[in-house]
Amino acid sequence: MLHVDLDQFIAAVELLRRPELAGKPIIVGGRGDPTERAVVSTASYEARAFGVGSGMPLRLAARKVPDAVILPVDQEAYLAASEAVMATLRAQPGATVQVLGWDEAFVGIETENPEAYARQVQAAVLARTELHCSVGIGDTLVRAKIATGFGKPAGVFRLTAGNWLGVMGNRSTKELWGVGTKVSGRLAKLGINTVAELAASDPQDLVPEFGPRMGPWYAQLGRGDGASVVDDTPWVARGHSRETTFQRDLTEPAQVDDAVRELAARVLEDIVAEGRPVVGLTLKVRYAPFFTTTHARKIPETFDRNEILAQALDLATGIEAGRPIRLLGLRAEMAMPDDARKGHTPTRGGW
């Protein structure tokens, strides 16, 4: 199986429209104004060399790279480019395509020469879209996904059971897909610092720290094991969310009330076409200067807009009075259809 990942996707799409910017540090985020509150959506390799990364405050990114070209987010352009890429992947001979996001997908194939097939995929994507991609080859989805990082940019790399420990064994556990800094730190407290140590661990020894499901899964991840079938079942969203970063902190209850009502209206617009009831809500609150917390609850299945709004407003009563708020977000979780793809997130052991 292959993991196809477009190189600096959003920045690359912008470069197609502005070829004169080639070689310059490009940052895409918000409305393209670093004086406003917004975060980086992506950065070109030239900007990344200065330490700019996705999710970084745009103002900080601009300070790191004073000469950067800062552009506003254009979701429609990125969606159109993504759809062209995925259509190209589906057109490849014998390909089964499992889309992971705008800029990446698994491709299941049967071939005696996966490297040649990967190069064929790269050429086809480049010819159709003028975008470069990297391809990871693996005998499990996890190995294919991790292999892609060794192929960037525009390269091909194979990672299988045969070379897994040779390539990954001495690396930190945080370099595994699905293991971040926090989980890596928790593993370190158990004396597990490297991928090889995690691979050799007894899965049951991880249960007290991570639980009966995630403990064994982390041990499996350390071995690079897991699913080895690409599933092209259409992905079904579990929920929809919206959030707003306020240019001026909210300090009054009436402002918070208005903001939650606006978020609820936008989320309801997103889910109305789904035809599935809402079963849960999560309110995200980021206090000034940058402390984030969430308030979540399950609710009885409902299509009632007024009930959903009432539940959202009730969640908002948990917000600390008088504390300035710089961001609010609302997520509505929906009931999943019986035929939805199971386990479509890497951190829940389904892959």
mmCIF file of C-alpha atoms in Angstrom:
data_model
loop_
_atom_site.group_PDB
_atom_site.id
_atom_site.type_symbol
_atom_site.label_atom_id
_atom_site.label_comp_id
_atom_site.label_asym_id
_atom_site.label_seq_id
_atom_site.Cartn_x
_atom_site.Cartn_y
_atom_site.Cartn_z
ATOM 1 C CA MET A 1 0.000 0.000 0.000
ATOM 2 C CA LEU A 2 1.060 3.562 -0.691
ATOM 3 C CA HIS A 3 0.615 6.745 1.291
ATOM 4 C CA VAL A 4 0.496 9.745 -1.033
ATOM 5 C CA ASP A 5 1.139 13.127 0.611
ATOM 6 C CA LEU A 6 1.211 16.389 -1.324
ATOM 7 C CA ASP A 7 4.268 18.517 -0.593
ATOM 8 C CA GLN A 8 3.544 21.864 1.146
ATOM 9 C CA PHE A 9 0.078 21.557 -0.399
ATOM 10 C CA ILE A 10 -1.553 24.903 0.360
ATOM 11 C CA ALA A 11 1.623 26.858 -0.319
ATOM 12 C CA ALA A 12 2.092 24.908 -3.558
ATOM 13 C CA VAL A 13 -1.426 25.785 -4.728
ATOM 14 C CA GLU A 14 -0.706 29.440 -4.030
ATOM 15 C CA LEU A 15 2.553 29.216 -5.994
ATOM 16 C CA LEU A 16 0.677 27.944 -9.036
ATOM 17 C CA ARG A 17 -1.318 31.161 -8.971
ATOM 18 C CA ARG A 18 1.692 33.328 -8.119
ATOM 19 C CA PRO A 19 4.756 31.738 -9.763
ATOM 20 C CA GLU A 20 6.747 34.909 -9.143
ATOM 21 C CA LEU A 21 6.854 33.920 -5.450
ATOM 22 C CA ALA A 22 8.883 30.765 -6.110
ATOM 23 C CA GLY A 23 11.802 30.489 -3.703
ATOM 24 C CA LYS A 24 10.402 33.051 -1.288
ATOM 25 C CA PRO A 25 9.129 32.252 2.226
ATOM 26 C CA ILE A 26 5.337 32.003 2.044
ATOM 27 C CA ILE A 27 2.951 31.883 4.981
ATOM 28 C CA VAL A 28 -0.770 31.231 4.551
ATOM 29 C CA GLY A 29 -3.158 32.031 7.368
ATOM 30 C CA GLY A 30 -6.292 33.916 8.341
ATOM 31 C CA ARG A 31 -6.997 36.874 6.114
ATOM 32 C CA GLY A 32 -3.328 37.384 5.392
ATOM 33 C CA ASP A 33 -2.993 40.188 7.944
ATOM 34 C CA PRO A 34 -0.384 39.488 10.641
ATOM 35 C CA THR A 35 -1.771 42.273 12.823
ATOM 36 C CA GLU A 36 -4.975 40.283 13.260
ATOM 37 C CA ARG A 37 -5.473 37.262 15.485
ATOM 38 C CA ALA A 38 -5.090 34.203 13.282
ATOM 39 C CA VAL A 39 -2.897 31.117 12.981
ATOM 40 C CA VAL A 40 -0.706 29.707 10.236
ATOM 41 C CA SER A 41 -2.483 27.205 7.988
ATOM 42 C CA THR A 42 0.706 26.227 6.211
ATOM 43 C CA ALA A 43 4.128 27.550 5.310
ATOM 44 C CA SER A 44 6.464 26.940 2.411
ATOM 45 C CA TYR A 45 9.686 25.056 3.019
ATOM 46 C CA GLU A 46 11.553 28.377 2.902
ATOM 47 C CA ALA A 47 9.429 29.706 5.779
ATOM 48 C CA ARG A 48 9.633 26.435 7.707
ATOM 49 C CA ALA A 49 13.413 26.812 7.759
ATOM 50 C CA PHE A 50 12.855 29.744 10.141
ATOM 51 C CA GLY A 51 10.733 27.616 12.495
ATOM 52 C CA VAL A 52 7.299 28.558 11.169
ATOM 53 C CA GLY A 53 4.700 25.789 11.419
ATOM 54 C CA SER A 54 0.979 25.137 11.181
ATOM 55 C CA GLY A 55 -1.012 26.395 14.149
ATOM 56 C CA MET A 56 1.523 29.069 15.089
ATOM 57 C CA PRO A 57 0.059 32.530 15.734
ATOM 58 C CA LEU A 58 0.357 34.513 12.505
ATOM 59 C CA ARG A 59 1.824 37.480 14.364
ATOM 60 C CA LEU A 60 4.644 35.320 15.736
ATOM 61 C CA ALA A 61 5.302 33.793 12.318
ATOM 62 C CA ALA A 62 5.611 37.253 10.796
ATOM 63 C CA ARG A 63 8.185 38.194 13.442
ATOM 64 C CA LYS A 64 10.197 35.056 12.717
ATOM 65 C CA VAL A 65 10.269 35.789 8.979
ATOM 66 C CA PRO A 66 9.951 39.549 8.406
ATOM 67 C CA ASP A 67 10.420 39.126 4.652
ATOM 68 C CA ALA A 68 7.721 36.452 4.284
ATOM 69 C CA VAL A 69 4.848 36.825 1.845
ATOM 70 C CA ILE A 70 1.692 36.353 3.934
ATOM 71 C CA LEU A 71 -1.419 35.241 2.049
ATOM 72 C CA PRO A 72 -5.056 34.729 3.088
ATOM 73 C CA VAL A 73 -6.634 31.283 3.219
ATOM 74 C CA ASP A 74 -8.619 30.331 0.079
ATOM 75 C CA GLN A 75 -10.414 27.106 0.944
ATOM 76 C CA GLU A 76 -12.254 26.822 -2.372
ATOM 77 C CA ALA A 77 -9.001 26.813 -4.312
ATOM 78 C CA TYR A 78 -7.484 24.145 -2.072
ATOM 79 C CA LEU A 79 -10.604 21.974 -2.271
ATOM 80 C CA ALA A 80 -10.624 22.138 -6.070
ATOM 81 C CA ALA A 81 -6.952 21.163 -6.230
ATOM 82 C CA SER A 82 -7.521 18.328 -3.761
ATOM 83 C CA GLU A 83 -10.415 16.923 -5.758
ATOM 84 C CA ALA A 84 -8.282 16.916 -8.911
ATOM 85 C CA VAL A 85 -5.525 15.021 -7.080
ATOM 86 C CA MET A 86 -7.904 12.405 -5.659
ATOM 87 C CA ALA A 87 -9.532 11.897 -9.058
ATOM 88 C CA THR A 88 -6.061 11.297 -10.500
ATOM 89 C CA LEU A 89 -5.280 8.706 -7.833
ATOM 90 C CA ARG A 90 -8.553 6.876 -8.461
ATOM 91 C CA ALA A 91 -7.739 6.768 -12.182
ATOM 92 C CA GLN A 92 -4.526 4.797 -11.607
ATOM 93 C CA PRO A 93 -4.671 1.127 -12.701
ATOM 94 C CA GLY A 94 -5.970 -1.174 -9.951
ATOM 95 C CA ALA A 95 -5.946 1.552 -7.310
ATOM 96 C CA THR A 96 -8.149 1.530 -4.207
ATOM 97 C CA VAL A 97 -8.096 5.013 -2.681
ATOM 98 C CA GLN A 98 -8.799 5.933 0.939
ATOM 99 C CA VAL A 99 -8.834 9.714 1.320
ATOM 100 C CA LEU A 100 -7.424 11.034 4.589
ATOM 101 C CA GLY A 101 -7.726 14.768 3.978
ATOM 102 C CA TRP A 102 -7.169 17.514 1.457
ATOM 103 C CA ASP A 103 -3.575 16.554 0.851
ATOM 104 C CA GLU A 104 -3.151 12.857 1.598
ATOM 105 C CA ALA A 105 -4.571 9.439 0.821
ATOM 106 C CA PHE A 106 -3.768 5.746 1.023
ATOM 107 C CA VAL A 107 -3.642 3.853 -2.262
ATOM 108 C CA GLY A 108 -3.997 0.077 -2.223
ATOM 109 C CA ILE A 109 -2.365 -1.742 -5.143
ATOM 110 C CA GLU A 110 -1.140 -5.142 -6.344
ATOM 111 C CA THR A 111 2.211 -4.823 -8.063
ATOM 112 C CA GLU A 112 5.612 -6.481 -8.230
ATOM 113 C CA ASN A 113 7.335 -3.087 -8.319
ATOM 114 C CA PRO A 114 5.761 -0.614 -5.876
ATOM 115 C CA GLU A 115 8.540 1.939 -6.402
ATOM 116 C CA ALA A 116 7.797 2.094 -10.124
ATOM 117 C CA TYR A 117 4.076 2.396 -9.389
ATOM 118 C CA ALA A 118 4.785 5.196 -6.901
ATOM 119 C CA ARG A 119 6.791 7.096 -9.518
ATOM 120 C CA GLN A 120 3.915 6.608 -11.933
ATOM 121 C CA VAL A 121 1.539 8.110 -9.389
ATOM 122 C CA GLN A 122 3.822 11.089 -8.842
ATOM 123 C CA ALA A 123 4.073 11.707 -12.562
ATOM 124 C CA ALA A 124 0.319 11.465 -13.049
ATOM 125 C CA VAL A 125 -0.426 13.901 -10.213
ATOM 126 C CA LEU A 126 2.195 16.339 -11.483
ATOM 127 C CA ALA A 127 0.883 16.178 -15.067
ATOM 128 C CA ARG A 128 -2.743 16.723 -13.980
ATOM 129 C CA THR A 129 -2.285 19.319 -11.232
ATOM 130 C CA GLU A 130 1.328 20.629 -11.398
ATOM 131 C CA LEU A 131 1.665 19.582 -7.764
ATOM 132 C CA HIS A 132 4.450 17.421 -6.348
ATOM 133 C CA CYS A 133 3.814 14.619 -3.868
ATOM 134 C CA SER A 134 5.828 12.224 -1.745
ATOM 135 C CA VAL A 135 4.951 8.540 -1.531
ATOM 136 C CA GLY A 136 5.482 6.120 1.320
ATOM 137 C CA ILE A 137 5.376 2.375 0.613
ATOM 138 C CA GLY A 138 4.471 -0.027 3.401
ATOM 139 C CA ASP A 139 3.050 -3.420 4.291
ATOM 140 C CA THR A 140 0.757 -1.780 6.863
ATOM 141 C CA LEU A 141 -1.004 1.573 6.774
ATOM 142 C CA VAL A 142 1.081 2.833 9.681
ATOM 143 C CA ARG A 143 4.377 1.948 7.996
ATOM 144 C CA ALA A 144 3.275 3.501 4.697
ATOM 145 C CA LYS A 145 2.240 6.702 6.483
ATOM 146 C CA ILE A 146 5.506 7.028 8.390
ATOM 147 C CA ALA A 147 7.563 6.136 5.314
ATOM 148 C CA THR A 148 6.317 9.236 3.506
ATOM 149 C CA GLY A 149 8.225 11.501 5.875
ATOM 150 C CA PHE A 150 11.493 9.909 4.767
ATOM 151 C CA GLY A 151 10.613 10.570 1.121
ATOM 152 C CA LYS A 152 9.920 14.290 1.385
ATOM 153 C CA PRO A 153 10.058 16.270 -0.716
ATOM 154 C CA ALA A 154 8.905 14.578 -3.940
ATOM 155 C CA GLY A 155 10.548 11.270 -3.098
ATOM 156 C CA VAL A 156 9.652 7.633 -2.499
ATOM 157 C CA PHE A 157 10.567 5.528 0.538
ATOM 158 C CA ARG A 158 9.692 1.960 1.530
ATOM 159 C CA LEU A 159 9.181 0.922 5.163
ATOM 160 C CA THR A 160 8.199 -2.681 5.947
ATOM 161 C CA ALA A 161 8.595 -5.273 8.698
ATOM 162 C CA GLY A 162 12.044 -6.027 7.292
ATOM 163 C CA ASN A 163 13.544 -2.582 7.866
ATOM 164 C CA TRP A 164 11.173 -1.141 10.485
ATOM 165 C CA LEU A 165 13.477 -1.407 13.485
ATOM 166 C CA GLY A 166 16.534 -0.558 11.420
ATOM 167 C CA VAL A 167 14.966 2.737 10.377
ATOM 168 C CA MET A 168 12.792 3.562 13.380
ATOM 169 C CA GLY A 169 14.213 1.599 16.309
ATOM 170 C CA ASN A 170 16.521 4.259 17.759
ATOM 171 C CA ARG A 171 14.109 7.122 17.173
ATOM 172 C CA SER A 172 12.006 8.727 19.870
ATOM 173 C CA THR A 173 8.477 7.387 20.313
ATOM 174 C CA LYS A 174 7.119 10.869 19.537
ATOM 175 C CA GLU A 175 8.139 10.323 15.908
ATOM 176 C CA LEU A 176 5.438 7.670 15.582
ATOM 177 C CA TRP A 177 2.160 8.550 13.897
ATOM 178 C CA GLY A 178 -0.375 8.986 16.674
ATOM 179 C CA VAL A 179 2.151 9.621 19.462
ATOM 180 C CA GLY A 180 2.671 13.243 20.429
ATOM 181 C CA THR A 181 4.826 14.922 23.033
ATOM 182 C CA LYS A 182 2.429 14.195 25.903
ATOM 183 C CA VAL A 183 2.094 10.463 25.197
ATOM 184 C CA SER A 184 5.828 10.194 24.581
ATOM 185 C CA GLY A 185 6.403 11.767 27.990
ATOM 186 C CA ARG A 186 4.067 9.288 29.653
ATOM 187 C CA LEU A 187 5.882 6.418 27.949
ATOM 188 C CA ALA A 188 9.206 7.817 29.147
ATOM 189 C CA LYS A 189 7.972 7.612 32.744
ATOM 190 C CA LEU A 190 7.559 3.872 32.121
ATOM 191 C CA GLY A 191 11.167 3.667 30.898
ATOM 192 C CA ILE A 192 10.165 3.560 27.232
ATOM 193 C CA ASN A 193 12.002 6.197 25.212
ATOM 194 C CA THR A 194 12.613 4.679 21.778
ATOM 195 C CA VAL A 195 10.509 2.935 19.184
ATOM 196 C CA ALA A 196 12.512 -0.264 19.733
ATOM 197 C CA GLU A 197 11.752 -0.179 23.457
ATOM 198 C CA LEU A 198 8.056 0.344 22.746
ATOM 199 C CA ALA A 199 8.084 -2.514 20.217
ATOM 200 C CA ALA A 200 9.609 -4.840 22.822
ATOM 201 C CA SER A 201 7.209 -3.846 25.604
ATOM 202 C CA ASP A 202 4.526 -6.117 27.014
ATOM 203 C CA PRO A 203 1.182 -4.617 25.892
ATOM 204 C CA GLN A 204 -0.380 -5.427 29.252
ATOM 205 C CA ASP A 205 2.265 -3.361 31.032
ATOM 206 C CA LEU A 206 0.870 -0.287 29.269
ATOM 207 C CA VAL A 207 -2.723 -0.888 30.342
ATOM 208 C CA PRO A 208 -2.481 0.786 33.790
ATOM 209 C CA GLU A 209 -1.217 3.994 32.176
ATOM 210 C CA PHE A 210 -3.230 4.092 28.927
ATOM 211 C CA GLY A 211 -6.197 1.772 29.409
ATOM 212 C CA PRO A 212 -7.169 -1.615 27.949
ATOM 213 C CA ARG A 213 -7.596 -0.307 24.403
ATOM 214 C CA MET A 214 -4.916 2.324 23.909
ATOM 215 C CA GLY A 215 -2.187 0.547 25.902
ATOM 216 C CA PRO A 216 -1.970 -2.487 23.595
ATOM 217 C CA TRP A 217 -2.430 -0.204 20.584
ATOM 218 C CA TYR A 218 0.653 1.845 21.467
ATOM 219 C CA ALA A 219 2.657 -1.379 21.728
ATOM 220 C CA GLN A 220 1.353 -2.394 18.305
ATOM 221 C CA LEU A 221 2.266 1.001 16.932
ATOM 222 C CA GLY A 222 5.811 0.570 18.198
ATOM 223 C CA ARG A 223 6.081 -2.527 16.000
ATOM 224 C CA GLY A 224 4.561 -0.728 13.016
ATOM 225 C CA ASP A 225 1.804 -3.335 12.926
ATOM 226 C CA GLY A 226 -1.874 -2.777 12.216
ATOM 227 C CA ALA A 227 -4.327 -2.805 9.365
ATOM 228 C CA SER A 228 -2.996 -3.727 5.943
ATOM 229 C CA VAL A 229 -6.097 -3.121 3.841
ATOM 230 C CA VAL A 230 -6.997 0.171 2.181
ATOM 231 C CA ASP A 231 -10.690 0.913 2.753
ATOM 232 C CA ASP A 232 -12.360 3.090 0.123
ATOM 233 C CA THR A 233 -15.663 3.257 1.989
ATOM 234 C CA PRO A 234 -16.691 6.922 1.747
ATOM 235 C CA TRP A 235 -15.642 8.824 4.834
ATOM 236 C CA VAL A 236 -18.523 10.099 6.936
ATOM 237 C CA ALA A 237 -17.969 13.079 9.200
ATOM 238 C CA ARG A 238 -18.636 12.335 12.862
ATOM 239 C CA GLY A 239 -19.361 15.978 13.480
ATOM 240 C CA HIS A 240 -18.974 19.548 12.321
ATOM 241 C CA SER A 241 -17.349 22.424 14.138
ATOM 242 C CA ARG A 242 -16.892 26.141 13.790
ATOM 243 C CA GLU A 243 -14.759 28.550 15.731
ATOM 244 C CA THR A 244 -14.083 32.269 15.802
ATOM 245 C CA THR A 245 -11.003 34.139 16.939
ATOM 246 C CA PHE A 246 -12.057 37.568 18.122
ATOM 247 C CA GLN A 247 -9.938 40.561 17.214
ATOM 248 C CA ARG A 248 -10.921 42.030 20.581
ATOM 249 C CA ASP A 249 -11.425 39.892 23.667
ATOM 250 C CA LEU A 250 -14.976 39.222 24.753
ATOM 251 C CA THR A 251 -15.507 40.508 28.266
ATOM 252 C CA GLU A 252 -19.290 40.812 28.647
ATOM 253 C CA PRO A 253 -21.829 37.962 29.078
ATOM 254 C CA ALA A 254 -23.998 39.430 26.313
ATOM 255 C CA GLN A 255 -21.055 39.234 23.896
ATOM 256 C CA VAL A 256 -20.490 35.585 24.768
ATOM 257 C CA ASP A 257 -24.199 34.826 24.350
ATOM 258 C CA ASP A 258 -24.256 36.435 20.887
ATOM 259 C CA ALA A 259 -21.096 34.594 19.852
ATOM 260 C CA VAL A 260 -22.431 31.169 20.925
ATOM 261 C CA ARG A 261 -25.690 31.826 19.069
ATOM 262 C CA GLU A 262 -23.759 32.732 15.930
ATOM 263 C CA LEU A 263 -21.575 29.615 16.180
ATOM 264 C CA ALA A 264 -24.615 27.397 16.726
ATOM 265 C CA ALA A 265 -26.308 28.844 13.640
ATOM 266 C CA ARG A 266 -23.231 28.161 11.511
ATOM 267 C CA VAL A 267 -22.783 24.618 12.816
ATOM 268 C CA LEU A 268 -26.463 23.848 12.224
ATOM 269 C CA GLU A 269 -26.061 25.008 8.630
ATOM 270 C CA ASP A 270 -23.235 22.489 8.239
ATOM 271 C CA ILE A 271 -25.133 19.519 9.660
ATOM 272 C CA VAL A 272 -28.594 20.138 8.197
ATOM 273 C CA ALA A 273 -27.712 18.360 4.947
ATOM 274 C CA GLU A 274 -26.403 15.305 6.791
ATOM 275 C CA GLY A 275 -29.841 14.095 7.881
ATOM 276 C CA ARG A 276 -28.421 12.712 11.141
ATOM 277 C CA PRO A 277 -29.388 13.745 14.663
ATOM 278 C CA VAL A 278 -27.003 15.578 16.974
ATOM 279 C CA VAL A 279 -25.875 13.468 19.931
ATOM 280 C CA GLY A 280 -23.206 15.617 21.552
ATOM 281 C CA LEU A 281 -21.818 19.132 21.835
ATOM 282 C CA THR A 282 -18.406 20.531 22.720
ATOM 283 C CA LEU A 283 -17.732 24.187 23.470
ATOM 284 C CA LYS A 284 -14.112 25.293 23.102
ATOM 285 C CA VAL A 285 -13.008 28.359 25.037
ATOM 286 C CA ARG A 286 -9.649 30.090 24.707
ATOM 287 C CA TYR A 287 -9.067 32.665 27.396
ATOM 288 C CA ALA A 288 -6.551 35.477 26.995
ATOM 289 C CA PRO A 289 -3.678 35.257 26.602
ATOM 290 C CA PHE A 290 -3.729 31.634 25.362
ATOM 291 C CA PHE A 291 -5.295 29.129 27.768
ATOM 292 C CA THR A 292 -7.757 26.714 26.159
ATOM 293 C CA THR A 293 -10.390 24.519 27.786
ATOM 294 C CA THR A 294 -13.464 22.597 26.611
ATOM 295 C CA HIS A 295 -16.925 21.877 27.954
ATOM 296 C CA ALA A 296 -18.608 18.793 26.474
ATOM 297 C CA ARG A 297 -21.739 16.732 26.980
ATOM 298 C CA LYS A 298 -23.746 13.990 25.350
ATOM 299 C CA ILE A 299 -27.365 14.889 24.579
ATOM 300 C CA PRO A 300 -30.396 12.796 23.588
ATOM 301 C CA GLU A 301 -30.603 12.391 19.807
ATOM 302 C CA THR A 302 -32.317 15.444 18.380
ATOM 303 C CA PHE A 303 -32.956 17.381 15.195
ATOM 304 C CA ASP A 304 -34.483 20.266 17.139
ATOM 305 C CA ARG A 305 -32.512 23.456 16.439
ATOM 306 C CA ASN A 306 -33.891 25.196 19.516
ATOM 307 C CA GLU A 307 -32.873 22.299 21.756
ATOM 308 C CA ILE A 308 -29.363 22.247 20.308
ATOM 309 C CA LEU A 309 -29.033 25.998 20.838
ATOM 310 C CA ALA A 310 -30.335 25.699 24.395
ATOM 311 C CA GLN A 311 -27.779 22.980 25.150
ATOM 312 C CA ALA A 312 -24.975 25.100 23.678
ATOM 313 C CA LEU A 313 -25.979 28.114 25.739
ATOM 314 C CA ASP A 314 -26.142 25.933 28.835
ATOM 315 C CA LEU A 315 -22.579 24.754 28.159
ATOM 316 C CA ALA A 316 -21.564 28.409 28.028
ATOM 317 C CA THR A 317 -22.619 28.850 31.657
ATOM 318 C CA GLY A 318 -19.403 27.013 32.520
ATOM 319 C CA ILE A 319 -17.307 29.884 31.171
ATOM 320 C CA GLU A 320 -15.431 31.764 33.891
ATOM 321 C CA ALA A 321 -17.135 35.103 34.509
ATOM 322 C CA GLY A 322 -15.069 38.197 33.842
ATOM 323 C CA ARG A 323 -12.175 36.358 32.200
ATOM 324 C CA PRO A 324 -11.373 37.780 28.719
ATOM 325 C CA ILE A 325 -12.064 35.355 25.856
ATOM 326 C CA ARG A 326 -10.137 35.413 22.585
ATOM 327 C CA LEU A 327 -11.686 32.376 20.869
ATOM 328 C CA LEU A 328 -14.886 30.337 20.988
ATOM 329 C CA GLY A 329 -15.631 27.151 19.073
ATOM 330 C CA LEU A 330 -18.598 24.807 18.914
ATOM 331 C CA ARG A 331 -18.662 21.220 17.679
ATOM 332 C CA ALA A 332 -21.793 19.147 17.137
ATOM 333 C CA GLU A 333 -21.351 15.372 17.057
ATOM 334 C CA MET A 334 -23.860 13.350 15.047
ATOM 335 C CA ALA A 335 -25.088 9.771 15.174
ATOM 336 C CA MET A 336 -23.043 7.612 12.806
ATOM 337 C CA PRO A 337 -24.695 5.455 10.118
ATOM 338 C CA ASP A 338 -24.317 1.699 10.496
ATOM 339 C CA ASP A 339 -22.302 1.391 7.277
ATOM 340 C CA ALA A 340 -19.771 4.127 8.125
ATOM 341 C CA ARG A 341 -16.090 3.269 7.993
ATOM 342 C CA LYS A 342 -14.922 2.114 11.399
ATOM 343 C CA GLY A 343 -11.750 3.353 13.035
ATOM 344 C CA HIS A 344 -10.900 6.178 10.679
ATOM 345 C CA THR A 345 -8.613 7.997 13.071
ATOM 346 C CA PRO A 346 -5.020 6.845 13.653
ATOM 347 C CA THR A 347 -5.183 7.376 17.410
ATOM 348 C CA ARG A 348 -7.954 4.899 18.095
ATOM 349 C CA GLY A 349 -6.437 1.693 16.815
ATOM 350 C CA GLY A 350 -8.826 1.245 13.897
ATOM 351 C CA TRP A 351 -6.073 1.449 11.314
#
